[in-house]
Amino acid sequence: MKRNIATKCIHLEKERTCEHTGAISFPIYQTATFAHKEVGESTGYDYTRLQNPTREHLEEVVAALEKGVDALAFSSGMAAISTLMELFNPTDHIIIDEDLYGGSVRLFEHICKKNGILFTRVNCSEESIEPYVMDNTKAVFLETPTNPMMNVSDIVKISKITKKYNILLIIDNTFLSPYFQNPLQLGADVVVHSGTKYLGGHNDTLAGFLVTSHQWIGEKLRFIAKTTGAALAPFDCWLILRGIKTLAVRMEKAQENAIALANWFSTQKQVTNVIYPGLQTHKGYEIMKKQSRGFGAMITIEVKTREIAHFILKNVKLIQFAESLGGVETLITYPITQTHADVSKEELEQRGITDKILRISVGIEAVEDLIFELENVLGQCNV
Ligand SMILES: *Cc1c(COP(=O)(O)O)cnc(C)c1O
């Protein structure tokens, strides 16, 4: 049956109810191990690092939402990406986007390089990756839109090149969630999620996912995951399952608020630039319209001075100055000292991440309250 994604968030396509109890909420199997009747007999569950019914259910839901053949749940987004990197061997080469989540850059720079993996950084939203493909190139890793500069890459166009050279296209889809974008359908091979963000949606749980459109990748990843052991705990699986039930309404409301806020910021004299892919003036607007069902709820703004940026961070109250995104609460992040603190000065400059840049994860509060607070705070800035 073809159901709307909003329905799928609540009712899995392949329905799995608890037949004998009728429980509406999937149970938390809070167990580390499972008993066997006799030698050679198993219920299919042996040990929770390998399999757990609650995690299995969550993985089916996420695979269905991303239209993949397999999904794996991890203890964080970084645990998911670290596990993914174990697919590669020393001397393998990976093309990565220039603008990426700071934690991913730190993993590649400080862990993967030490393990012999080679990287080339390319601005995938502006340049073709083709000239950078070498004999040992095994994958392309990117986000779209990117964190925090909201650059948009054309997934279909890039996937034509990765298919031509038989290399993997990996997309971190955290910013839009499966509700707004399904990269596997556009030609990607693996989708990464920080489930901590929109999938969980309440800033209360860490989680990560790898979703793939190939059975063989799923099998390899399952072997690595059971060996390295970063699987998501049963209770956290349940929290993410509960979060996903409201994904559709949260994404719609957060986006509606984001559009209103982006337009409002555009009229403020202290704000020198509003970067939101839902604005028609954004470079990636047309590509977004083609490959996504929405623009998301992340806005990056540039204010006139560093002092204004600091003043806003100090004086907002309803809106909170905190790392992370994708929850019901509106949060402001200061990339230069938070998410991108470990990125080199030259690189920050090149990417335009200055001390005047603020990133806003728009939540689902009543938008007039958000605007009222920002109006007040900006009104007190002397410029
Ligand atoms: C937060 C984030 C991650 C890392 O996820 P954690 O759950 O914090 O480990 C990776 N990619 C993006 C785009 C993120 O926003």
Tab-separated table of C-alpha atoms and ligand atoms in Angstrom:
chain	number	residue	atom	x	y	z
A	1	MET	CA	0.000	0.000	0.000
A	2	LYS	CA	1.316	3.456	-0.909
A	3	ARG	CA	1.016	5.626	2.132
A	4	ASN	CA	1.971	9.199	2.792
A	5	ILE	CA	5.210	9.586	4.735
A	6	ALA	CA	3.317	11.328	7.567
A	7	THR	CA	1.304	8.119	8.036
A	8	LYS	CA	4.397	5.960	7.720
A	9	CYS	CA	6.032	7.864	10.586
A	10	ILE	CA	3.237	6.569	12.797
A	11	HIS	CA	2.321	3.261	11.161
A	12	LEU	CA	5.107	1.256	9.621
A	13	GLU	CA	4.334	-0.031	6.147
A	14	LYS	CA	5.096	-3.594	7.151
A	15	GLU	CA	2.968	-3.482	10.231
A	16	ARG	CA	4.467	-4.998	13.330
A	17	THR	CA	2.093	-4.948	16.249
A	18	CYS	CA	2.527	-6.873	19.432
A	19	GLU	CA	0.074	-9.596	18.519
A	20	HIS	CA	-0.387	-11.149	21.907
A	21	THR	CA	-0.811	-7.968	23.960
A	22	GLY	CA	-2.139	-5.429	21.486
A	23	ALA	CA	0.296	-2.829	22.829
A	24	ILE	CA	0.237	0.263	20.597
A	25	SER	CA	3.721	1.375	21.591
A	26	PHE	CA	6.466	-1.052	20.622
A	27	PRO	CA	7.973	-2.603	23.799
A	28	ILE	CA	11.473	-1.875	25.067
A	29	TYR	CA	13.330	-5.175	25.184
A	30	GLN	CA	15.647	-4.163	27.985
A	31	THR	CA	17.774	-7.285	27.896
A	32	ALA	CA	21.428	-7.884	27.141
A	33	THR	CA	21.058	-11.527	26.167
A	34	PHE	CA	18.546	-14.158	24.987
A	35	ALA	CA	18.127	-17.795	26.039
A	36	HIS	CA	18.342	-20.771	23.673
A	37	LYS	CA	16.189	-23.922	23.897
A	38	GLU	CA	18.967	-26.248	22.798
A	39	VAL	CA	22.119	-26.419	20.721
A	40	GLY	CA	21.487	-25.103	17.228
A	41	GLU	CA	18.223	-23.402	18.146
A	42	SER	CA	17.847	-19.653	18.365
A	43	THR	CA	14.904	-17.281	18.464
A	44	GLY	CA	16.905	-15.142	16.042
A	45	TYR	CA	18.145	-13.111	18.994
A	46	ASP	CA	21.386	-13.989	20.733
A	47	TYR	CA	22.912	-10.891	22.268
A	48	THR	CA	21.829	-7.254	22.152
A	49	ARG	CA	25.051	-5.978	20.540
A	50	LEU	CA	24.027	-8.129	17.542
A	51	GLN	CA	20.221	-8.047	17.588
A	52	ASN	CA	17.473	-6.587	19.733
A	53	PRO	CA	13.761	-6.476	18.804
A	54	THR	CA	13.319	-2.791	19.726
A	55	ARG	CA	16.341	-1.793	17.656
A	56	GLU	CA	15.216	-4.028	14.796
A	57	HIS	CA	11.836	-2.310	14.767
A	58	LEU	CA	13.445	1.149	14.723
A	59	GLU	CA	15.778	0.086	11.910
A	60	GLU	CA	12.820	-1.108	9.836
A	61	VAL	CA	11.048	2.209	10.356
A	62	VAL	CA	14.097	4.262	9.346
A	63	ALA	CA	14.828	2.028	6.334
A	64	ALA	CA	11.211	2.470	5.210
A	65	LEU	CA	11.291	6.266	5.626
A	66	GLU	CA	14.563	6.542	3.668
A	67	LYS	CA	13.403	3.939	1.128
A	68	GLY	CA	16.492	1.824	1.755
A	69	VAL	CA	16.888	-1.935	1.929
A	70	ASP	CA	18.652	-1.859	5.284
A	71	ALA	CA	19.239	0.552	8.165
A	72	LEU	CA	21.462	0.277	11.231
A	73	ALA	CA	21.022	2.232	14.459
A	74	PHE	CA	24.062	3.510	16.386
A	75	SER	CA	24.722	5.216	19.697
A	76	SER	CA	25.357	8.571	17.952
A	77	GLY	CA	25.763	10.106	14.528
A	78	MET	CA	29.533	10.001	14.944
A	79	ALA	CA	29.376	6.303	15.919
A	80	ALA	CA	27.493	5.714	12.650
A	81	ILE	CA	30.065	7.590	10.555
A	82	SER	CA	33.003	5.909	12.366
A	83	THR	CA	31.489	2.507	11.617
A	84	LEU	CA	30.963	3.489	7.994
A	85	MET	CA	34.630	4.462	7.670
A	86	GLU	CA	35.586	0.857	8.520
A	87	LEU	CA	34.401	-0.074	5.028
A	88	PHE	CA	37.613	1.501	3.740
A	89	ASN	CA	41.247	0.371	3.739
A	90	PRO	CA	44.585	2.195	3.977
A	91	THR	CA	45.386	4.095	0.720
A	92	ASP	CA	41.674	4.329	-0.182
A	93	HIS	CA	40.739	7.839	-1.255
A	94	ILE	CA	37.518	9.667	-0.389
A	95	ILE	CA	36.270	12.950	-1.832
A	96	ILE	CA	34.589	15.005	0.874
A	97	ASP	CA	32.669	18.235	0.647
A	98	GLU	CA	34.402	21.406	1.794
A	99	ASP	CA	31.568	22.379	4.129
A	100	LEU	CA	30.764	19.572	6.581
A	101	TYR	CA	29.739	19.068	10.197
A	102	GLY	CA	32.829	19.863	12.321
A	103	GLY	CA	32.757	16.456	14.024
A	104	SER	CA	32.950	14.673	10.674
A	105	VAL	CA	35.948	16.804	9.682
A	106	ARG	CA	37.624	15.961	13.023
A	107	LEU	CA	37.008	12.222	12.503
A	108	PHE	CA	38.446	12.293	8.976
A	109	GLU	CA	41.443	14.485	9.927
A	110	HIS	CA	42.441	12.894	13.202
A	111	ILE	CA	41.305	9.260	13.051
A	112	CYS	CA	40.787	8.155	9.457
A	113	LYS	CA	43.975	9.787	8.131
A	114	LYS	CA	45.993	8.044	10.838
A	115	ASN	CA	44.438	4.801	9.558
A	116	GLY	CA	45.749	5.531	6.065
A	117	ILE	CA	42.625	6.859	4.365
A	118	LEU	CA	43.223	9.795	2.020
A	119	PHE	CA	40.878	12.722	1.537
A	120	THR	CA	40.393	15.490	-0.984
A	121	ARG	CA	38.091	18.355	-0.160
A	122	VAL	CA	35.983	19.714	-2.969
A	123	ASN	CA	33.211	22.295	-2.943
A	124	CYS	CA	30.617	19.852	-4.282
A	125	SER	CA	27.996	22.580	-4.675
A	126	GLU	CA	30.148	24.537	-7.138
A	127	GLU	CA	32.727	22.229	-8.664
A	128	SER	CA	32.466	18.907	-10.479
A	129	ILE	CA	33.976	16.035	-8.512
A	130	GLU	CA	35.037	14.259	-11.712
A	131	PRO	CA	38.555	15.773	-12.029
A	132	TYR	CA	39.283	14.616	-8.471
A	133	VAL	CA	38.429	10.948	-9.015
A	134	MET	CA	41.569	8.801	-8.892
A	135	ASP	CA	42.216	5.061	-9.286
A	136	ASN	CA	41.999	4.591	-5.524
A	137	THR	CA	38.893	6.772	-5.023
A	138	LYS	CA	36.248	4.743	-3.233
A	139	ALA	CA	33.617	7.235	-2.125
A	140	VAL	CA	32.201	10.740	-2.095
A	141	PHE	CA	30.877	12.067	1.215
A	142	LEU	CA	28.729	15.179	1.423
A	143	GLU	CA	25.877	16.995	3.127
A	144	THR	CA	23.205	18.970	1.340
A	145	PRO	CA	22.358	21.532	2.502
A	146	THR	CA	25.664	21.893	4.358
A	147	ASN	CA	26.429	22.843	7.916
A	148	PRO	CA	26.485	25.790	8.526
A	149	MET	CA	26.704	27.564	5.157
A	150	MET	CA	23.668	25.862	3.550
A	151	ASN	CA	25.399	25.047	0.256
A	152	VAL	CA	23.251	22.809	-1.908
A	153	SER	CA	24.685	20.018	-4.071
A	154	ASP	CA	22.870	18.343	-6.953
A	155	ILE	CA	22.568	14.719	-5.804
A	156	VAL	CA	21.437	13.274	-9.153
A	157	LYS	CA	24.250	15.004	-11.033
A	158	ILE	CA	26.906	13.778	-8.593
A	159	SER	CA	25.473	10.256	-8.510
A	160	LYS	CA	25.904	10.008	-12.300
A	161	ILE	CA	29.644	10.490	-11.786
A	162	THR	CA	29.902	8.119	-8.800
A	163	LYS	CA	28.059	5.452	-10.793
A	164	LYS	CA	30.303	5.986	-13.822
A	165	TYR	CA	33.426	5.334	-11.707
A	166	ASN	CA	31.760	2.722	-9.497
A	167	ILE	CA	32.362	4.612	-6.261
A	168	LEU	CA	30.001	5.063	-3.326
A	169	LEU	CA	27.950	8.206	-2.834
A	170	ILE	CA	27.393	8.851	0.869
A	171	ILE	CA	25.030	11.632	1.938
A	172	ASP	CA	24.585	12.959	5.452
A	173	ASN	CA	20.858	13.741	5.367
A	174	THR	CA	20.590	15.018	8.951
A	175	PHE	CA	19.526	18.571	8.049
A	176	LEU	CA	16.424	17.649	6.054
A	177	SER	CA	15.506	14.262	7.533
A	178	PRO	CA	13.780	11.605	5.407
A	179	TYR	CA	10.627	13.699	5.626
A	180	PHE	CA	12.017	16.274	3.184
A	181	GLN	CA	14.686	14.385	1.228
A	182	ASN	CA	15.466	10.794	0.211
A	183	PRO	CA	18.999	10.690	-1.244
A	184	LEU	CA	18.889	6.929	-1.943
A	185	GLN	CA	16.119	7.565	-4.455
A	186	LEU	CA	18.295	10.201	-6.112
A	187	GLY	CA	21.209	7.803	-6.611
A	188	ALA	CA	23.070	7.785	-3.286
A	189	ASP	CA	24.334	4.459	-1.909
A	190	VAL	CA	24.464	5.250	1.795
A	191	VAL	CA	22.574	7.810	3.870
A	192	VAL	CA	23.897	8.968	7.237
A	193	HIS	CA	21.751	10.479	9.988
A	194	SER	CA	22.456	11.994	13.308
A	195	GLY	CA	19.230	10.664	14.837
A	196	THR	CA	19.951	13.021	17.729
A	197	LYS	CA	18.509	15.785	15.575
A	198	TYR	CA	15.164	15.682	13.705
A	199	LEU	CA	14.456	11.951	14.015
A	200	GLY	CA	14.629	12.104	17.822
A	201	GLY	CA	13.396	15.668	17.744
A	202	HIS	CA	13.408	16.509	21.464
A	203	ASN	CA	17.063	17.184	22.317
A	204	ASP	CA	16.986	14.290	24.767
A	205	THR	CA	18.697	11.330	23.061
A	206	LEU	CA	21.834	10.678	21.020
A	207	ALA	CA	21.480	8.335	18.049
A	208	GLY	CA	22.867	7.721	14.575
A	209	PHE	CA	21.852	5.779	11.463
A	210	LEU	CA	23.321	4.314	8.324
A	211	VAL	CA	20.798	3.458	5.620
A	212	THR	CA	21.727	1.796	2.349
A	213	SER	CA	20.164	0.847	-0.947
A	214	HIS	CA	22.411	-2.231	-1.319
A	215	GLN	CA	22.054	-5.495	0.566
A	216	TRP	CA	25.813	-6.178	0.363
A	217	ILE	CA	26.661	-2.880	2.077
A	218	GLY	CA	24.102	-3.618	4.785
A	219	GLU	CA	25.698	-7.027	5.413
A	220	LYS	CA	29.209	-5.580	5.592
A	221	LEU	CA	28.061	-2.841	7.947
A	222	ARG	CA	26.283	-5.355	10.199
A	223	PHE	CA	29.485	-7.361	10.497
A	224	ILE	CA	31.491	-4.234	11.380
A	225	ALA	CA	28.806	-2.994	13.793
A	226	LYS	CA	28.569	-6.237	15.739
A	227	THR	CA	32.357	-6.351	15.910
A	228	THR	CA	32.999	-2.762	16.962
A	229	GLY	CA	29.891	-2.496	19.152
A	230	ALA	CA	28.394	1.002	18.893
A	231	ALA	CA	24.774	-0.170	18.603
A	232	LEU	CA	21.936	1.970	19.984
A	233	ALA	CA	20.607	0.843	23.382
A	234	PRO	CA	17.008	-0.485	23.568
A	235	PHE	CA	15.626	2.414	25.613
A	236	ASP	CA	17.187	4.980	23.283
A	237	CYS	CA	15.733	3.075	20.309
A	238	TRP	CA	12.319	3.472	21.898
A	239	LEU	CA	12.837	7.225	22.416
A	240	ILE	CA	13.765	7.676	18.760
A	241	LEU	CA	10.754	5.563	17.708
A	242	ARG	CA	8.551	7.884	19.736
A	243	GLY	CA	10.221	10.942	18.216
A	244	ILE	CA	9.660	9.691	14.676
A	245	LYS	CA	5.900	9.438	15.229
A	246	THR	CA	5.708	13.256	15.193
A	247	LEU	CA	8.416	13.843	12.560
A	248	ALA	CA	5.959	15.068	9.929
A	249	VAL	CA	4.172	17.656	12.088
A	250	ARG	CA	7.431	18.843	13.618
A	251	MET	CA	9.160	19.280	10.252
A	252	GLU	CA	6.188	21.127	8.755
A	253	LYS	CA	5.840	23.510	11.687
A	254	ALA	CA	9.590	24.126	12.073
A	255	GLN	CA	9.855	24.897	8.347
A	256	GLU	CA	6.881	27.247	8.471
A	257	ASN	CA	8.554	29.091	11.353
A	258	ALA	CA	11.905	29.107	9.538
A	259	ILE	CA	10.410	30.726	6.425
A	260	ALA	CA	8.772	33.404	8.570
A	261	LEU	CA	11.977	34.035	10.511
A	262	ALA	CA	14.178	34.094	7.390
A	263	ASN	CA	11.902	36.728	5.855
A	264	TRP	CA	11.883	38.706	9.081
A	265	PHE	CA	15.690	38.583	9.441
A	266	SER	CA	15.974	39.873	5.864
A	267	THR	CA	14.329	43.132	6.979
A	268	GLN	CA	16.623	43.753	9.970
A	269	LYS	CA	19.370	46.353	9.687
A	270	GLN	CA	21.739	44.481	12.037
A	271	VAL	CA	21.527	41.393	9.828
A	272	THR	CA	23.810	41.583	6.789
A	273	ASN	CA	23.063	38.175	5.275
A	274	VAL	CA	20.356	35.533	5.642
A	275	ILE	CA	21.314	32.109	4.330
A	276	TYR	CA	18.248	29.883	4.007
A	277	PRO	CA	17.709	27.612	0.988
A	278	GLY	CA	13.987	28.373	1.031
A	279	LEU	CA	14.650	31.969	-0.002
A	280	GLN	CA	14.424	32.422	-3.770
A	281	THR	CA	17.647	34.424	-3.651
A	282	HIS	CA	19.558	31.375	-2.339
A	283	LYS	CA	21.906	29.812	-4.916
A	284	GLY	CA	20.607	26.318	-4.241
A	285	TYR	CA	16.896	27.165	-4.318
A	286	GLU	CA	16.141	25.580	-7.718
A	287	ILE	CA	18.102	22.399	-6.974
A	288	MET	CA	16.329	22.087	-3.631
A	289	LYS	CA	12.979	22.378	-5.363
A	290	LYS	CA	13.981	19.575	-7.694
A	291	GLN	CA	15.448	17.108	-5.192
A	292	SER	CA	13.688	17.853	-1.889
A	293	ARG	CA	10.130	18.163	-0.658
A	294	GLY	CA	11.037	21.057	1.612
A	295	PHE	CA	13.777	23.448	2.654
A	296	GLY	CA	14.148	22.484	6.291
A	297	ALA	CA	14.359	24.702	9.336
A	298	MET	CA	18.027	25.655	9.609
A	299	ILE	CA	18.932	29.298	9.059
A	300	THR	CA	22.368	30.859	9.110
A	301	ILE	CA	22.625	34.606	9.541
A	302	GLU	CA	25.486	37.047	9.420
A	303	VAL	CA	25.210	40.088	11.651
A	304	LYS	CA	27.042	43.411	11.292
A	305	THR	CA	29.606	42.921	14.028
A	306	ARG	CA	31.038	40.328	16.382
A	307	GLU	CA	29.633	42.387	19.256
A	308	ILE	CA	26.085	42.022	17.936
A	309	ALA	CA	26.550	38.263	17.631
A	310	HIS	CA	27.750	38.059	21.233
A	311	PHE	CA	24.971	40.364	22.428
A	312	ILE	CA	22.303	38.175	20.854
A	313	LEU	CA	23.800	35.003	22.371
A	314	LYS	CA	23.941	36.609	25.805
A	315	ASN	CA	20.462	38.110	25.792
A	316	VAL	CA	18.138	35.562	24.234
A	317	LYS	CA	16.091	33.708	26.833
A	318	LEU	CA	13.255	31.785	25.190
A	319	ILE	CA	15.678	30.917	22.419
A	320	GLN	CA	18.697	29.190	23.918
A	321	PHE	CA	22.386	29.422	23.088
A	322	ALA	CA	23.249	25.762	22.632
A	323	GLU	CA	24.828	23.317	20.248
A	324	SER	CA	22.721	20.827	18.291
A	325	LEU	CA	19.625	21.182	16.132
A	326	GLY	CA	16.462	19.512	15.029
A	327	GLY	CA	14.573	19.616	18.313
A	328	VAL	CA	11.306	21.276	19.253
A	329	GLU	CA	13.245	24.115	20.946
A	330	THR	CA	14.754	26.963	18.930
A	331	LEU	CA	18.513	27.005	19.497
A	332	ILE	CA	21.239	29.363	18.348
A	333	THR	CA	24.729	27.989	17.764
A	334	TYR	CA	27.937	29.972	17.372
A	335	PRO	CA	29.790	27.739	14.887
A	336	ILE	CA	33.162	29.408	15.355
A	337	THR	CA	33.435	28.391	19.032
A	338	GLN	CA	31.101	25.375	19.026
A	339	THR	CA	30.515	22.979	16.122
A	340	HIS	CA	33.533	24.236	14.174
A	341	ALA	CA	35.934	24.976	17.051
A	342	ASP	CA	38.473	22.435	15.776
A	343	VAL	CA	38.496	23.677	12.192
A	344	SER	CA	41.625	25.645	11.222
A	345	LYS	CA	41.545	29.441	10.975
A	346	GLU	CA	42.407	29.501	7.274
A	347	GLU	CA	39.663	27.041	6.519
A	348	LEU	CA	37.050	28.914	8.520
A	349	GLU	CA	37.967	32.054	6.622
A	350	GLN	CA	37.783	30.310	3.278
A	351	ARG	CA	34.349	28.895	4.103
A	352	GLY	CA	33.085	32.222	5.392
A	353	ILE	CA	32.534	30.999	8.945
A	354	THR	CA	33.377	34.203	10.789
A	355	ASP	CA	32.680	35.497	14.294
A	356	LYS	CA	29.618	37.238	12.834
A	357	ILE	CA	27.916	34.015	11.781
A	358	LEU	CA	25.083	32.509	13.843
A	359	ARG	CA	23.252	29.271	13.064
A	360	ILE	CA	19.654	28.934	14.125
A	361	SER	CA	17.792	25.676	14.480
A	362	VAL	CA	14.207	26.853	14.342
A	363	GLY	CA	11.866	24.970	16.647
A	364	ILE	CA	8.108	24.623	16.774
A	365	GLU	CA	7.199	27.415	19.204
A	366	ALA	CA	4.643	30.038	18.152
A	367	VAL	CA	6.671	32.112	15.693
A	368	GLU	CA	5.399	35.445	17.024
A	369	ASP	CA	7.074	34.677	20.360
A	370	LEU	CA	10.382	33.996	18.599
A	371	ILE	CA	10.131	37.208	16.592
A	372	PHE	CA	9.045	39.189	19.667
A	373	GLU	CA	12.155	38.082	21.541
A	374	LEU	CA	14.533	38.700	18.645
A	375	GLU	CA	12.970	42.099	17.980
A	376	ASN	CA	13.586	43.027	21.604
A	377	VAL	CA	17.180	41.809	21.633
A	378	LEU	CA	18.113	43.360	18.286
A	379	GLY	CA	16.411	46.583	19.367
A	380	GLN	CA	18.846	46.872	22.258
A	381	CYS	CA	21.921	46.543	20.019
A	382	ASN	CA	23.521	49.900	19.435
A	383	VAL	CA	24.620	50.085	15.837
B	1	LIG	C1	25.131	16.366	14.827
B	1	LIG	C2	25.578	15.956	13.491
B	1	LIG	C3	26.390	14.825	13.310
B	1	LIG	C4	26.910	14.021	14.495
B	1	LIG	O1	25.894	13.385	15.173
B	1	LIG	P1	25.927	13.068	16.766
B	1	LIG	O2	24.627	12.394	16.993
B	1	LIG	O3	26.070	14.374	17.479
B	1	LIG	O4	27.101	12.184	17.000
B	1	LIG	C5	26.722	14.475	12.022
B	1	LIG	N1	26.303	15.181	10.958
B	1	LIG	C6	25.532	16.279	11.098
B	1	LIG	C7	25.099	17.024	9.887
B	1	LIG	C8	25.145	16.705	12.351
B	1	LIG	O5	24.399	17.800	12.487
